[in-house]
């Protein structure tokens, strides 16, 4: 592997999305606001994301729109966060394939042709399927997903690893669990209930949950997600045996346990359970994840558990609700 280039000029795709919006702000604090270009497809950014540094519109599925921004800003690093998530992917599988596979291929080709320093591409617990061991799911295991989102994520991991091996492009990625956050709402995922429930607790005092009470999934709080993502990108390449497929875990709980934790802060909170089509997706994913490879190879260590996350989420949302701005803007819209 050739000598590593520095990460000086960063582009974030999907920067208006749930993870991208907070990752962009963190990257701007770390690398300088003018060195981090936020990009989005259709959704207009708001607040710090809009005012805090450069923003450009691109469509990752149209390679020339990506190339133009990479060349304009002399980009050497891409965090490729743009994707169609699991629930929308089942409604629009061709769109999911186009954005998640052709979009990723465009990013990797731009990185190969221009000799970029590094690319980050998230994978997901959606790479697993009903045949995968559900508890403490190993790093190396059966990857036979039943959703289009999962199919694109398995293919994406393989494509990233191919670019590392075949072309020497430094691509890194993790299998995110469900991500819970207080700023931008998630858009079109199966784990969205674990965010929506907090907003409902603060706003209405009741929530109708679209998965069963006993549904257990791996989850993570956004501060851990952002810190871990940047840590992996800054890790020494020579310490990594895996590249784009690290299991990454933090906590696991059922929808009922989540509701019970919120009730400690909102005693009258009521939750009813009305499973919809997303239940089948949740049932095909693991309950808990073995992330020892991430811990060993780049020092991954989560900080938040369910209690700490819930206290922080409710404090932030209550503060905003009191100021009359609980919702900071919509999550990413589907093109
Ligand atoms: N949060 C994603 C989803 O639910 C999983 O990666 O689709």
Coordinates of C-alpha atoms and ligand atoms in Angstrom, one line a residue:
X1 CA 0.0 0.0 0.0
X2 CA 1.4 3.4 -1.0
X3 CA 2.2 6.1 1.5
X4 CA -1.0 7.6 3.1
X5 CA -2.1 11.0 2.0
X6 CA -3.3 13.6 4.5
X7 CA -7.1 14.3 5.0
X8 CA -7.3 18.1 4.5
X9 CA -10.3 18.8 2.3
X10 CA -13.4 16.8 3.1
X11 CA -16.7 16.3 1.2
X12 CA -19.7 14.8 3.0
X13 CA -22.5 13.3 0.8
X14 CA -25.9 13.0 2.4
X15 CA -24.9 15.9 4.7
X16 CA -28.5 16.9 5.3
X17 CA -29.4 13.4 6.6
X18 CA -29.6 12.1 10.1
X19 CA -25.9 11.2 10.5
X20 CA -24.4 13.5 7.9
X21 CA -25.8 16.6 9.5
X22 CA -24.1 16.0 12.9
X23 CA -21.0 14.4 11.3
X24 CA -20.5 17.5 9.1
X25 CA -20.6 19.9 12.1
X26 CA -18.1 17.7 14.0
X27 CA -15.8 17.5 11.1
X28 CA -15.9 21.3 10.7
X29 CA -14.9 21.7 14.3
X30 CA -12.0 19.3 13.9
X31 CA -10.7 20.2 10.4
X32 CA -11.8 23.8 9.9
X33 CA -15.2 24.9 8.6
X34 CA -14.0 26.0 5.2
X35 CA -12.3 22.5 4.7
X36 CA -15.6 20.5 5.0
X37 CA -18.0 20.7 2.1
X38 CA -21.5 19.6 2.9
X39 CA -23.5 18.2 0.0
X40 CA -27.1 17.2 -0.4
X41 CA -29.5 16.2 -3.1
X42 CA -32.7 18.0 -2.7
X43 CA -33.3 19.0 0.9
X44 CA -32.3 22.5 1.8
X45 CA -30.0 22.6 4.8
X46 CA -30.9 24.7 7.8
X47 CA -29.0 26.2 10.8
X48 CA -25.4 25.5 11.5
X49 CA -25.1 23.1 8.6
X50 CA -26.2 25.9 6.1
X51 CA -24.3 28.8 7.7
X52 CA -21.2 27.0 9.1
X53 CA -19.4 26.2 5.8
X54 CA -19.7 25.5 2.1
X55 CA -22.7 23.6 0.8
X56 CA -23.3 22.2 -2.7
X57 CA -26.0 20.2 -4.4
X58 CA -25.0 16.9 -5.9
X59 CA -26.7 13.7 -7.0
X60 CA -24.3 10.8 -6.2
X61 CA -26.0 8.8 -8.9
X62 CA -24.8 11.4 -11.5
X63 CA -21.0 11.1 -11.4
X64 CA -20.3 14.5 -13.1
X65 CA -22.1 16.4 -10.3
X66 CA -19.8 14.7 -7.7
X67 CA -16.7 15.2 -9.9
X68 CA -17.4 18.9 -10.3
X69 CA -17.5 19.6 -6.6
X70 CA -14.5 17.3 -5.8
X71 CA -12.5 19.3 -8.4
X72 CA -13.8 22.7 -7.4
X73 CA -12.7 22.3 -3.8
X74 CA -9.6 20.1 -4.2
X75 CA -11.3 17.3 -2.2
X76 CA -9.1 14.5 -0.8
X77 CA -11.5 12.7 1.5
X78 CA -15.1 11.7 1.1
X79 CA -17.6 10.6 3.8
X80 CA -20.2 9.0 1.7
X81 CA -23.4 9.2 3.9
X82 CA -26.0 9.4 1.1
X83 CA -28.2 6.3 1.0
X84 CA -31.8 5.1 0.8
X85 CA -32.6 3.2 4.0
X86 CA -34.5 0.0 4.6
X87 CA -38.1 0.9 4.7
X88 CA -38.0 3.2 1.7
X89 CA -35.8 0.7 0.0
X90 CA -38.6 -1.9 0.2
X91 CA -41.0 0.6 -1.4
X92 CA -38.6 1.7 -4.1
X93 CA -36.0 -1.0 -4.6
X94 CA -34.7 0.3 -7.9
X95 CA -34.1 3.7 -6.4
X96 CA -32.3 2.0 -3.5
X97 CA -30.1 0.1 -5.9
X98 CA -29.3 3.2 -8.0
X99 CA -28.4 5.5 -5.1
X100 CA -26.7 2.9 -2.9
X101 CA -24.8 0.9 -5.5
X102 CA -24.3 3.3 -8.5
X103 CA -23.8 6.2 -6.1
X104 CA -21.1 4.3 -4.2
X105 CA -19.5 3.1 -7.4
X106 CA -19.3 6.7 -8.5
X107 CA -17.6 7.8 -5.3
X108 CA -15.1 4.9 -5.5
X109 CA -14.3 5.7 -9.1
X110 CA -13.8 9.4 -8.3
X111 CA -11.5 8.3 -5.4
X112 CA -9.5 5.9 -7.7
X113 CA -9.1 8.3 -10.6
X114 CA -8.0 11.3 -8.4
X115 CA -6.0 9.3 -5.9
X116 CA -8.0 10.5 -3.0
X117 CA -6.6 10.0 0.5
X118 CA -9.6 8.2 2.1
X119 CA -13.3 7.3 1.7
X120 CA -15.8 6.4 4.4
X121 CA -18.8 4.3 3.4
X122 CA -21.3 3.2 6.1
X123 CA -22.7 -0.3 6.1
X124 CA -25.4 -1.5 8.4
X125 CA -26.8 -4.3 10.6
X126 CA -29.1 -4.8 7.5
X127 CA -26.3 -6.9 5.9
X128 CA -27.5 -9.7 8.2
X129 CA -30.6 -11.8 7.6
X130 CA -32.8 -14.5 9.1
X131 CA -30.0 -17.2 8.7
X132 CA -27.5 -15.1 10.7
X133 CA -27.0 -15.9 14.4
X134 CA -29.1 -13.2 16.1
X135 CA -27.2 -12.9 19.4
X136 CA -23.7 -11.5 19.6
X137 CA -23.6 -11.7 15.8
X138 CA -20.0 -12.4 14.8
X139 CA -17.8 -10.3 12.5
X140 CA -17.5 -13.1 10.0
X141 CA -20.9 -14.7 9.5
X142 CA -23.7 -15.4 7.1
X143 CA -24.6 -12.3 5.0
X144 CA -27.9 -13.2 3.3
X145 CA -30.2 -10.2 3.8
X146 CA -33.8 -10.2 2.7
X147 CA -34.2 -6.4 2.1
X148 CA -33.0 -4.5 -1.0
X149 CA -31.2 -2.1 1.5
X150 CA -29.3 -5.1 2.9
X151 CA -28.5 -6.4 -0.5
X152 CA -27.0 -3.0 -1.4
X153 CA -25.0 -2.9 1.8
X154 CA -23.5 -6.4 1.4
X155 CA -22.6 -5.5 -2.2
X156 CA -21.3 -2.2 -1.1
X157 CA -19.0 -3.8 1.5
X158 CA -17.6 -6.2 -1.1
X159 CA -17.2 -3.4 -3.7
X160 CA -15.3 -1.2 -1.1
X161 CA -13.0 -4.1 -0.2
X162 CA -12.4 -4.8 -3.9
X163 CA -11.3 -1.2 -4.4
X164 CA -8.9 -1.5 -1.4
X165 CA -7.4 -4.7 -2.7
X166 CA -7.4 -4.1 -6.4
X167 CA -6.7 -0.4 -6.7
X168 CA -5.2 0.5 -3.3
X169 CA -8.0 3.0 -2.5
X170 CA -8.3 3.5 1.3
X171 CA -12.0 2.8 2.0
X172 CA -13.3 2.3 5.5
X173 CA -16.7 1.6 6.9
X174 CA -18.7 0.2 9.8
X175 CA -22.0 -1.7 10.1
X176 CA -24.0 0.9 12.0
X177 CA -26.8 -0.3 14.3
X178 CA -29.9 1.9 14.6
X179 CA -28.7 5.4 15.3
X180 CA -30.6 7.6 17.8
X181 CA -30.2 11.3 17.7
X182 CA -31.7 14.6 18.8
X183 CA -31.0 16.9 15.8
X184 CA -32.1 15.6 12.4
X185 CA -34.8 13.0 12.1
X186 CA -34.0 9.8 10.4
X187 CA -35.7 9.2 7.0
X188 CA -37.2 5.9 5.9
X189 CA -35.5 3.4 8.2
X190 CA -36.8 0.5 10.3
X191 CA -35.1 1.7 13.5
X192 CA -36.8 5.2 13.2
X193 CA -39.2 4.3 16.0
X194 CA -36.4 4.6 18.5
X195 CA -36.0 8.3 17.7
X196 CA -39.7 9.1 17.1
X197 CA -40.6 7.7 20.5
X198 CA -38.6 10.4 22.3
X199 CA -40.2 13.2 20.3
X200 CA -43.6 11.8 21.0
X201 CA -42.9 11.5 24.7
X202 CA -41.9 15.2 24.9
X203 CA -44.6 16.5 22.5
X204 CA -47.7 14.3 23.1
X205 CA -47.1 11.9 26.0
X206 CA -48.1 8.9 23.9
X207 CA -46.7 7.0 21.0
X208 CA -47.9 4.3 18.6
X209 CA -44.9 2.1 17.9
X210 CA -44.6 0.2 14.6
X211 CA -42.7 -2.8 16.0
X212 CA -43.7 -5.2 18.7
X213 CA -42.9 -4.5 22.3
X214 CA -40.4 -7.4 22.5
X215 CA -38.5 -6.3 19.4
X216 CA -34.8 -6.1 20.3
X217 CA -32.3 -4.4 18.0
X218 CA -28.8 -3.0 18.4
X219 CA -28.7 0.8 18.8
X220 CA -26.2 3.6 19.3
X221 CA -26.4 7.2 20.4
X222 CA -25.2 9.8 17.9
X223 CA -22.2 11.2 19.9
X224 CA -20.7 7.7 19.9
X225 CA -21.6 7.2 16.2
X226 CA -19.8 10.4 15.2
X227 CA -16.8 9.9 17.4
X228 CA -16.4 6.3 16.3
X229 CA -16.7 7.2 12.6
X230 CA -14.0 9.9 12.9
X231 CA -11.8 7.6 15.0
X232 CA -11.9 4.8 12.3
X233 CA -11.0 7.3 9.6
X234 CA -8.1 8.6 11.6
X235 CA -6.8 5.1 12.6
X236 CA -3.5 3.8 11.3
X237 CA -4.2 1.9 8.0
X238 CA -1.6 -0.7 8.9
X239 CA -3.5 -1.6 12.1
X240 CA -6.6 -2.5 10.1
X241 CA -7.3 -6.1 8.9
X242 CA -10.9 -5.3 8.0
X243 CA -11.8 -2.3 6.0
X244 CA -15.4 -1.5 5.1
X245 CA -17.3 -4.0 7.2
X246 CA -16.6 -3.5 10.9
X247 CA -19.3 -4.6 13.3
X248 CA -19.9 -1.7 15.6
X249 CA -22.1 -2.0 18.6
X250 CA -23.1 0.0 21.7
X251 CA -26.4 -1.2 23.3
X252 CA -29.4 -3.4 22.7
X253 CA -32.9 -3.1 24.1
X254 CA -36.5 -4.0 23.2
X255 CA -39.0 -1.4 22.3
X256 CA -40.7 -2.1 25.6
X257 CA -37.5 -1.5 27.6
X258 CA -37.0 1.8 25.7
X259 CA -40.5 2.9 26.6
X260 CA -39.9 1.9 30.3
X261 CA -36.7 4.0 30.4
X262 CA -38.5 7.0 29.0
X263 CA -41.3 6.5 31.5
X264 CA -38.8 7.1 34.3
X265 CA -38.6 10.7 33.1
X266 CA -42.2 11.0 31.7
X267 CA -44.3 8.9 34.1
X268 CA -47.6 9.3 32.2
X269 CA -46.1 8.3 28.9
X270 CA -48.2 5.7 27.1
X271 CA -47.1 3.5 24.3
X272 CA -49.2 1.2 22.1
X273 CA -47.8 -1.3 19.7
X274 CA -49.2 -1.7 16.1
X275 CA -46.6 -3.6 14.1
X276 CA -46.6 -2.8 10.3
X277 CA -44.4 -4.0 7.4
X278 CA -41.3 -2.8 9.1
X279 CA -41.7 -5.6 11.8
X280 CA -40.6 -8.2 9.3
X281 CA -37.4 -6.2 8.5
X282 CA -36.7 -5.8 12.2
X283 CA -37.2 -9.5 12.8
X284 CA -34.6 -10.3 10.1
X285 CA -31.9 -8.3 11.9
X286 CA -29.7 -9.3 14.9
X287 CA -30.5 -8.5 18.5
X288 CA -26.9 -7.9 19.5
X289 CA -23.5 -7.6 17.8
X290 CA -20.0 -8.8 18.6
X291 CA -17.7 -5.8 17.7
X292 CA -14.4 -7.1 19.0
X293 CA -12.7 -6.5 15.7
X294 CA -13.4 -2.8 15.9
X295 CA -12.3 -2.7 19.5
X296 CA -9.0 -4.5 18.7
X297 CA -8.1 -2.9 15.4
X298 CA -9.0 0.8 16.0
X299 CA -9.9 1.1 19.7
X300 CA -13.7 1.4 19.4
X301 CA -15.4 1.9 22.8
X302 CA -18.9 3.3 23.2
X303 CA -19.8 5.7 26.0
X304 CA -23.5 5.9 26.2
X305 CA -25.9 3.3 27.6
X306 CA -29.7 3.4 27.4
X307 CA -30.1 5.4 30.7
X308 CA -27.4 8.0 29.8
X309 CA -28.8 8.4 26.2
X310 CA -32.4 8.8 27.4
X311 CA -31.5 11.5 29.9
X312 CA -29.5 13.4 27.3
X313 CA -32.1 13.0 24.5
X314 CA -35.0 14.2 26.8
X315 CA -33.0 17.1 28.1
X316 CA -32.2 18.3 24.6
X317 CA -35.7 17.8 23.2
X318 CA -37.4 19.4 26.3
X319 CA -35.2 22.4 26.0
X320 CA -36.1 22.9 22.3
X321 CA -39.8 22.2 23.0
X322 CA -39.8 24.9 25.6
X323 CA -38.3 27.3 23.1
X324 CA -41.0 26.3 20.6
X325 CA -38.7 24.6 18.1
X326 CA -38.8 20.9 18.9
X327 CA -38.4 20.0 15.2
X328 CA -35.3 21.4 13.6
X329 CA -36.3 20.5 10.1
X330 CA -37.4 17.5 8.2
X331 CA -35.3 14.5 7.7
X332 CA -34.0 13.8 4.2
X333 CA -36.8 13.6 1.6
X334 CA -36.9 10.8 -0.8
X335 CA -36.0 12.0 -4.3
Ligands
LIG1 N1 -31.3 2.5 10.6 C1 -31.2 1.8 9.3 C2 -32.6 1.4 8.9 O1 -33.4 1.2 9.8 C3 -30.4 0.5 9.5 O2 -29.1 0.7 9.0 O3 -32.8 1.2 7.8

